[in-house]
Coordinates of C-alpha atoms in Angstrom, one line a residue:
M1 CA 92.9 138.6 169.6
E2 CA 91.1 135.9 171.6
V3 CA 92.4 133.4 174.1
V4 CA 90.5 130.2 173.5
G5 CA 92.6 128.0 175.9
D6 CA 92.0 127.4 179.6
L7 CA 94.7 129.2 181.5
R8 CA 94.0 127.2 184.7
K9 CA 95.1 124.2 182.7
K10 CA 98.2 126.0 181.4
N11 CA 96.6 126.3 177.9
C12 CA 97.1 129.7 176.5
T13 CA 96.0 128.9 172.9
S14 CA 95.0 132.2 171.2
V15 CA 93.4 133.1 167.9
M16 CA 94.3 136.2 165.8
R17 CA 91.8 137.1 163.2
N18 CA 91.8 139.3 160.1
L19 CA 95.6 139.4 159.8
S20 CA 97.4 141.1 156.9
S21 CA 101.0 141.3 155.8
Q22 CA 101.5 144.3 158.2
H23 CA 101.0 142.0 161.1
S24 CA 104.2 140.1 160.4
D25 CA 106.3 140.6 163.6
R26 CA 107.5 139.1 166.9
Y27 CA 104.8 138.5 169.5
Y28 CA 105.1 138.0 173.3
F29 CA 102.5 136.4 175.5
S30 CA 101.6 138.5 178.6
I31 CA 99.3 138.0 181.6
E32 CA 98.0 141.1 183.5
T33 CA 96.0 141.0 186.7
K34 CA 95.2 143.4 189.5
T35 CA 97.9 141.9 191.6
F36 CA 100.7 141.1 189.2
T37 CA 101.8 141.2 185.5
T38 CA 104.1 138.7 183.7
T39 CA 105.4 138.6 180.1
E40 CA 106.9 135.7 178.3
T41 CA 110.5 136.5 177.4
R42 CA 110.5 134.1 174.4
A43 CA 109.0 135.6 171.3
V44 CA 106.9 134.0 168.6
Y45 CA 107.6 135.2 165.1
I46 CA 104.5 135.3 162.9
N47 CA 104.9 135.7 159.2
V48 CA 101.6 136.5 157.3
S49 CA 101.4 135.5 153.7
D50 CA 98.7 134.8 151.1
S51 CA 100.0 131.3 150.4
L52 CA 99.0 128.3 152.4
A53 CA 100.9 125.1 153.0
E54 CA 99.7 122.3 150.8
P55 CA 97.5 119.6 152.3
N56 CA 99.0 116.3 153.5
V57 CA 97.8 113.3 151.5
T58 CA 98.1 109.7 152.6
V59 CA 97.8 107.0 149.9
P60 CA 98.1 103.3 150.8
V61 CA 99.1 100.5 148.5
L62 CA 96.4 100.2 145.8
R63 CA 95.4 96.8 144.5
E64 CA 92.6 96.2 142.0
G65 CA 89.4 95.1 143.7
E66 CA 90.5 95.9 147.2
K67 CA 88.6 98.8 149.0
V68 CA 91.0 101.5 150.2
N69 CA 90.9 105.0 151.9
L70 CA 92.7 108.1 150.6
T71 CA 93.1 110.7 153.3
C72 CA 93.7 114.4 152.7
T73 CA 94.4 116.6 155.8
A74 CA 94.6 120.4 155.9
P75 CA 95.3 122.6 158.9
A76 CA 92.5 124.6 160.5
P77 CA 94.2 127.7 162.1
C78 CA 90.8 129.4 162.6
P79 CA 88.5 126.9 164.5
S80 CA 85.5 129.2 163.8
H81 CA 86.3 129.1 160.1
P82 CA 87.5 125.6 159.2
P83 CA 88.6 124.9 155.7
N84 CA 86.5 122.8 153.2
V85 CA 88.6 119.8 152.0
I86 CA 87.5 118.1 148.8
W87 CA 88.7 115.5 146.3
A88 CA 88.6 116.0 142.6
P89 CA 87.6 113.7 141.0
A90 CA 85.7 112.2 143.8
L91 CA 85.8 108.6 142.4
G92 CA 82.3 107.6 143.5
D93 CA 81.5 110.6 145.8
D94 CA 82.0 108.4 148.9
V95 CA 83.9 111.1 150.9
T96 CA 83.8 111.7 154.7
Q97 CA 85.0 114.8 156.5
R98 CA 86.1 115.0 160.1
T99 CA 87.8 117.5 162.4
Q100 CA 90.5 116.4 164.8
M101 CA 92.6 118.0 167.5
N102 CA 96.3 117.8 167.1
T103 CA 98.8 117.2 170.0
D104 CA 100.0 120.9 169.8
G105 CA 96.5 122.1 170.4
T106 CA 95.8 123.1 166.8
Q107 CA 93.0 121.7 164.7
S108 CA 92.9 120.1 161.3
V109 CA 90.3 118.9 158.8
S110 CA 90.5 115.6 156.9
A111 CA 88.6 114.3 153.9
I112 CA 88.6 110.5 153.6
L113 CA 87.9 109.1 150.1
N114 CA 86.6 105.5 150.0
F115 CA 86.7 103.6 146.7
V116 CA 87.6 100.3 145.0
P117 CA 90.5 100.8 142.6
S118 CA 90.7 99.1 139.1
F119 CA 93.3 99.2 136.4
H120 CA 91.4 102.1 134.8
H121 CA 92.6 104.2 137.8
H122 CA 96.2 103.5 137.2
E123 CA 98.3 106.7 136.6
L124 CA 95.2 108.8 137.3
K125 CA 95.8 112.3 138.7
V126 CA 93.7 113.1 141.8
N127 CA 93.7 116.5 143.5
C128 CA 93.0 117.3 147.1
V129 CA 91.9 120.9 147.5
S130 CA 91.6 122.9 150.7
I131 CA 89.4 126.0 150.6
H132 CA 89.8 128.5 153.4
P133 CA 86.8 130.9 153.7
L134 CA 88.3 134.1 155.2
H135 CA 86.7 137.4 156.0
R136 CA 87.9 139.3 152.9
Q137 CA 86.4 140.8 149.8
D138 CA 88.5 138.9 147.3
K139 CA 88.5 135.1 146.6
P140 CA 89.1 132.6 149.4
L141 CA 92.6 131.1 149.8
L142 CA 93.1 127.8 148.1
S143 CA 95.8 125.1 148.6
H144 CA 96.0 121.8 146.8
K145 CA 98.1 118.7 146.2
T146 CA 98.1 116.4 143.3
V147 CA 98.9 112.7 143.5
I148 CA 99.2 110.1 140.7
L149 CA 97.6 106.8 141.6
S150 CA 99.6 103.6 141.1
V151 CA 97.2 100.6 141.0
E152 CA 98.6 97.1 141.0
Y153 CA 96.7 94.6 138.7
P154 CA 97.3 91.4 136.7
P155 CA 98.0 91.5 132.9
K156 CA 94.9 92.8 131.1
K157 CA 96.2 92.5 127.5
T158 CA 99.0 90.6 125.9
W159 CA 99.9 90.8 122.2
I160 CA 102.8 90.0 119.8
S161 CA 104.2 92.2 117.1
L162 CA 106.4 90.9 114.2
T163 CA 109.3 92.8 112.6
G164 CA 110.8 91.6 109.4
V165 CA 109.8 89.3 106.5
V166 CA 109.5 85.6 107.0
W167 CA 111.8 84.1 104.4
L168 CA 114.6 81.6 104.6
G169 CA 117.7 83.3 105.9
N170 CA 116.0 86.5 107.0
N171 CA 116.3 88.0 110.5
V172 CA 112.9 88.2 112.3
T173 CA 112.1 89.8 115.7
L174 CA 109.0 89.0 117.8
T175 CA 108.1 91.5 120.5
C176 CA 105.7 90.7 123.3
Q177 CA 103.8 93.6 125.1
S178 CA 101.4 93.5 127.9
N179 CA 99.4 95.9 130.1
A180 CA 100.2 95.0 133.7
N181 CA 101.4 96.6 137.0
P182 CA 103.9 95.7 138.2
P183 CA 105.4 94.9 134.7
A184 CA 105.0 91.3 133.7
V185 CA 107.7 88.7 132.9
H186 CA 107.3 87.3 129.4
R187 CA 107.8 83.7 128.4
W188 CA 107.9 82.4 124.8
F189 CA 106.4 79.1 123.6
L190 CA 106.4 77.4 120.2
K191 CA 103.5 75.0 119.5
R192 CA 104.0 72.3 116.8
A193 CA 101.9 69.2 116.3
G194 CA 99.9 70.1 119.5
V195 CA 103.1 70.2 121.6
E196 CA 104.3 73.4 123.3
E197 CA 108.0 74.0 123.8
E198 CA 109.3 76.9 126.0
L199 CA 111.8 79.0 124.0
N200 CA 113.0 81.9 126.1
I201 CA 112.2 84.4 129.0
S202 CA 112.3 87.9 127.5
H203 CA 109.9 90.4 125.9
V204 CA 111.9 90.1 122.6
L205 CA 112.6 86.9 120.6
S206 CA 114.9 87.2 117.6
F207 CA 116.0 84.4 115.2
T208 CA 117.2 83.7 111.6
V209 CA 114.4 82.0 109.7
A210 CA 114.9 78.3 109.0
Q211 CA 112.5 75.5 108.2
D212 CA 112.2 74.4 111.9
N213 CA 110.8 77.9 112.8
T214 CA 107.4 77.0 111.4
G215 CA 104.7 76.8 114.1
E216 CA 102.5 78.8 116.4
Y217 CA 104.2 81.3 118.7
I218 CA 102.7 82.2 122.1
C219 CA 103.7 84.8 124.6
E220 CA 102.8 84.5 128.3
A221 CA 102.8 87.6 130.5
Q222 CA 102.9 87.0 134.3
N223 CA 103.2 89.1 137.4
P224 CA 102.4 88.4 141.1
Y225 CA 98.6 88.9 140.5
G226 CA 98.1 86.7 137.5
A227 CA 99.0 85.6 134.0
M228 CA 97.7 86.0 130.5
N229 CA 98.6 84.5 127.1
S230 CA 98.7 86.3 123.8
T231 CA 96.8 85.2 120.7
N232 CA 98.8 82.5 118.8
L233 CA 100.9 83.9 116.0
Q234 CA 101.3 81.4 113.1
I235 CA 104.6 81.5 111.2
T236 CA 104.9 79.4 108.0
V237 CA 108.4 79.4 106.4
P238 CA 108.3 79.1 102.6
G239 CA 110.5 76.5 100.9
T240 CA 112.5 79.1 99.0
S241 CA 114.7 82.0 100.1
F242 CA 113.8 85.6 99.6
T243 CA 116.6 86.1 97.1
A244 CA 115.5 83.2 94.9
F245 CA 111.9 84.6 95.1
L246 CA 113.1 88.0 93.9
S247 CA 115.0 86.4 91.0
L248 CA 111.9 84.4 89.9
L249 CA 109.8 87.5 90.2
A250 CA 112.3 89.5 88.0
V251 CA 112.2 86.9 85.3
L252 CA 108.4 86.8 85.3
L253 CA 108.2 90.6 85.1
L254 CA 110.6 90.6 82.1
L255 CA 108.4 88.0 80.3
I256 CA 105.3 90.0 80.9
F257 CA 107.0 93.2 79.7
A258 CA 108.2 91.5 76.5
L259 CA 104.7 90.1 75.9
L260 CA 103.2 93.5 76.3
I261 CA 105.6 95.0 73.8
L262 CA 104.8 92.3 71.2
M263 CA 101.1 92.8 71.6
I264 CA 101.5 96.6 71.2
Y265 CA 103.6 96.0 68.0
R266 CA 101.1 93.7 66.5
R267 CA 98.2 96.0 67.3
N268 CA 100.0 98.9 65.6
K269 CA 100.8 96.8 62.4
E270 CA 97.3 95.4 61.8
P271 CA 95.6 98.6 60.6
I272 CA 98.3 99.2 57.9
R273 CA 98.0 95.7 56.5
S274 CA 94.2 95.9 56.5
E275 CA 94.2 99.2 54.6
T276 CA 96.7 97.9 52.0
S277 CA 94.7 94.7 51.4
Q278 CA 91.5 96.8 51.0
D279 CA 93.1 99.1 48.5
Q280 CA 94.3 96.1 46.5
N281 CA 90.8 94.6 46.4
I282 CA 89.3 97.8 45.3
Y283 CA 91.9 98.1 42.5
A284 CA 91.3 94.5 41.4
N285 CA 87.5 95.0 41.3
M286 CA 87.8 98.2 39.4
S287 CA 90.1 96.5 36.8
A288 CA 87.8 93.5 36.4
S289 CA 84.8 95.9 35.9
A290 CA 86.7 97.8 33.2
V291 CA 87.7 94.6 31.3
K292 CA 84.2 93.3 31.4
S293 CA 82.7 96.5 30.2
Q294 CA 85.2 96.6 27.3
Q295 CA 84.2 93.0 26.4
L296 CA 80.6 93.8 26.4
K297 CA 81.1 96.8 24.1
S298 CA 83.0 94.7 21.5
K299 CA 80.7 91.7 21.6
P300 CA 77.8 91.8 19.0
P301 CA 74.2 91.2 20.0
E302 CA 73.4 87.5 20.8
D303 CA 70.7 87.1 18.1
E304 CA 72.8 88.5 15.3
K305 CA 75.8 86.4 16.3
T306 CA 73.7 83.3 16.5
S307 CA 72.1 83.8 13.1
A308 CA 75.3 84.7 11.4
I309 CA 77.4 81.9 12.8
N310 CA 74.7 79.2 13.3
P311 CA 72.2 79.3 10.4
V312 CA 68.9 77.5 11.0
Y313 CA 68.1 74.5 8.9
T314 CA 64.6 72.9 8.8
F315 CA 63.9 69.4 7.9
K316 CA 60.5 68.0 7.1
Q317 CA 59.4 64.5 6.6
N318 CA 56.0 63.5 5.6
L319 CA 54.9 60.6 7.5
P320 CA 51.5 59.2 7.8
D321 CA 49.4 60.8 10.5
E322 CA 52.3 63.0 11.9
S323 CA 55.0 65.5 10.9
I324 CA 58.5 65.8 12.4
Y325 CA 60.4 69.0 12.3
A326 CA 64.0 69.3 13.2
N327 CA 66.0 72.5 13.6
C328 CA 69.7 72.5 13.3

């Protein structure tokens, strides 16, 4: 036990070191001198435990681009062994530590984190850790507190998603989404022939498709820090309904199916006809050859036939200086 306060200034602050759970009890402050002794009648109950109170964290309003300070404060019950207070992650390592005296005479240690927030820090978990180095053989005592940062920023991304099929008479839903904090208000615009017309203020736009729904749809996201438009979504309404399109498609499929069946039938018939025609040609050729061969066998030799049927007669006429022969 050590009295660190100045008794002449009525400061009796004392430090008790190396406490254990056996030291949990009621304590009375007493002053003993050579001339008198006095004891405080009011007791102070001290409960010794291995758990520490979590640090106190102060987080101001965070806006993108504005420099801020995050402060984490942990008690320092032992001035000779103050805790080490750190931030994790450090978000740039610009951290300052300082020790201050509290109004009740105790001390505390603060770690001040300086950084410029951006939308990437939104919903980021940051831990303040207090490490107390005590005179003990096991690990030092730790206490920590986790905070989730909320950074305010203008819309960073805005896009449109379409649900449904664009046909005459169908129901279509357009949904606008954006990345902003606080959440943005969404406005719908329809652009036709270079002229924009405001349609609605909502993140969802639903309608039954008609011819006048053709055009470019634009969603604007806006919050107190700025606004951002989505990419234009072009919707072109066809001149026929979806039911009529399905009917035409069914008829076309039936025609294609019938054509395929006809082609398969013809392809399967062609080999049979070809084989039958080839067999008939072979039979005709064989018959013609047989008849010709029979005719050749029954026909006499050409010279005999000629001499027998057509005898040769020779005529001779004596003329002066020449002779004329004629064969019949």
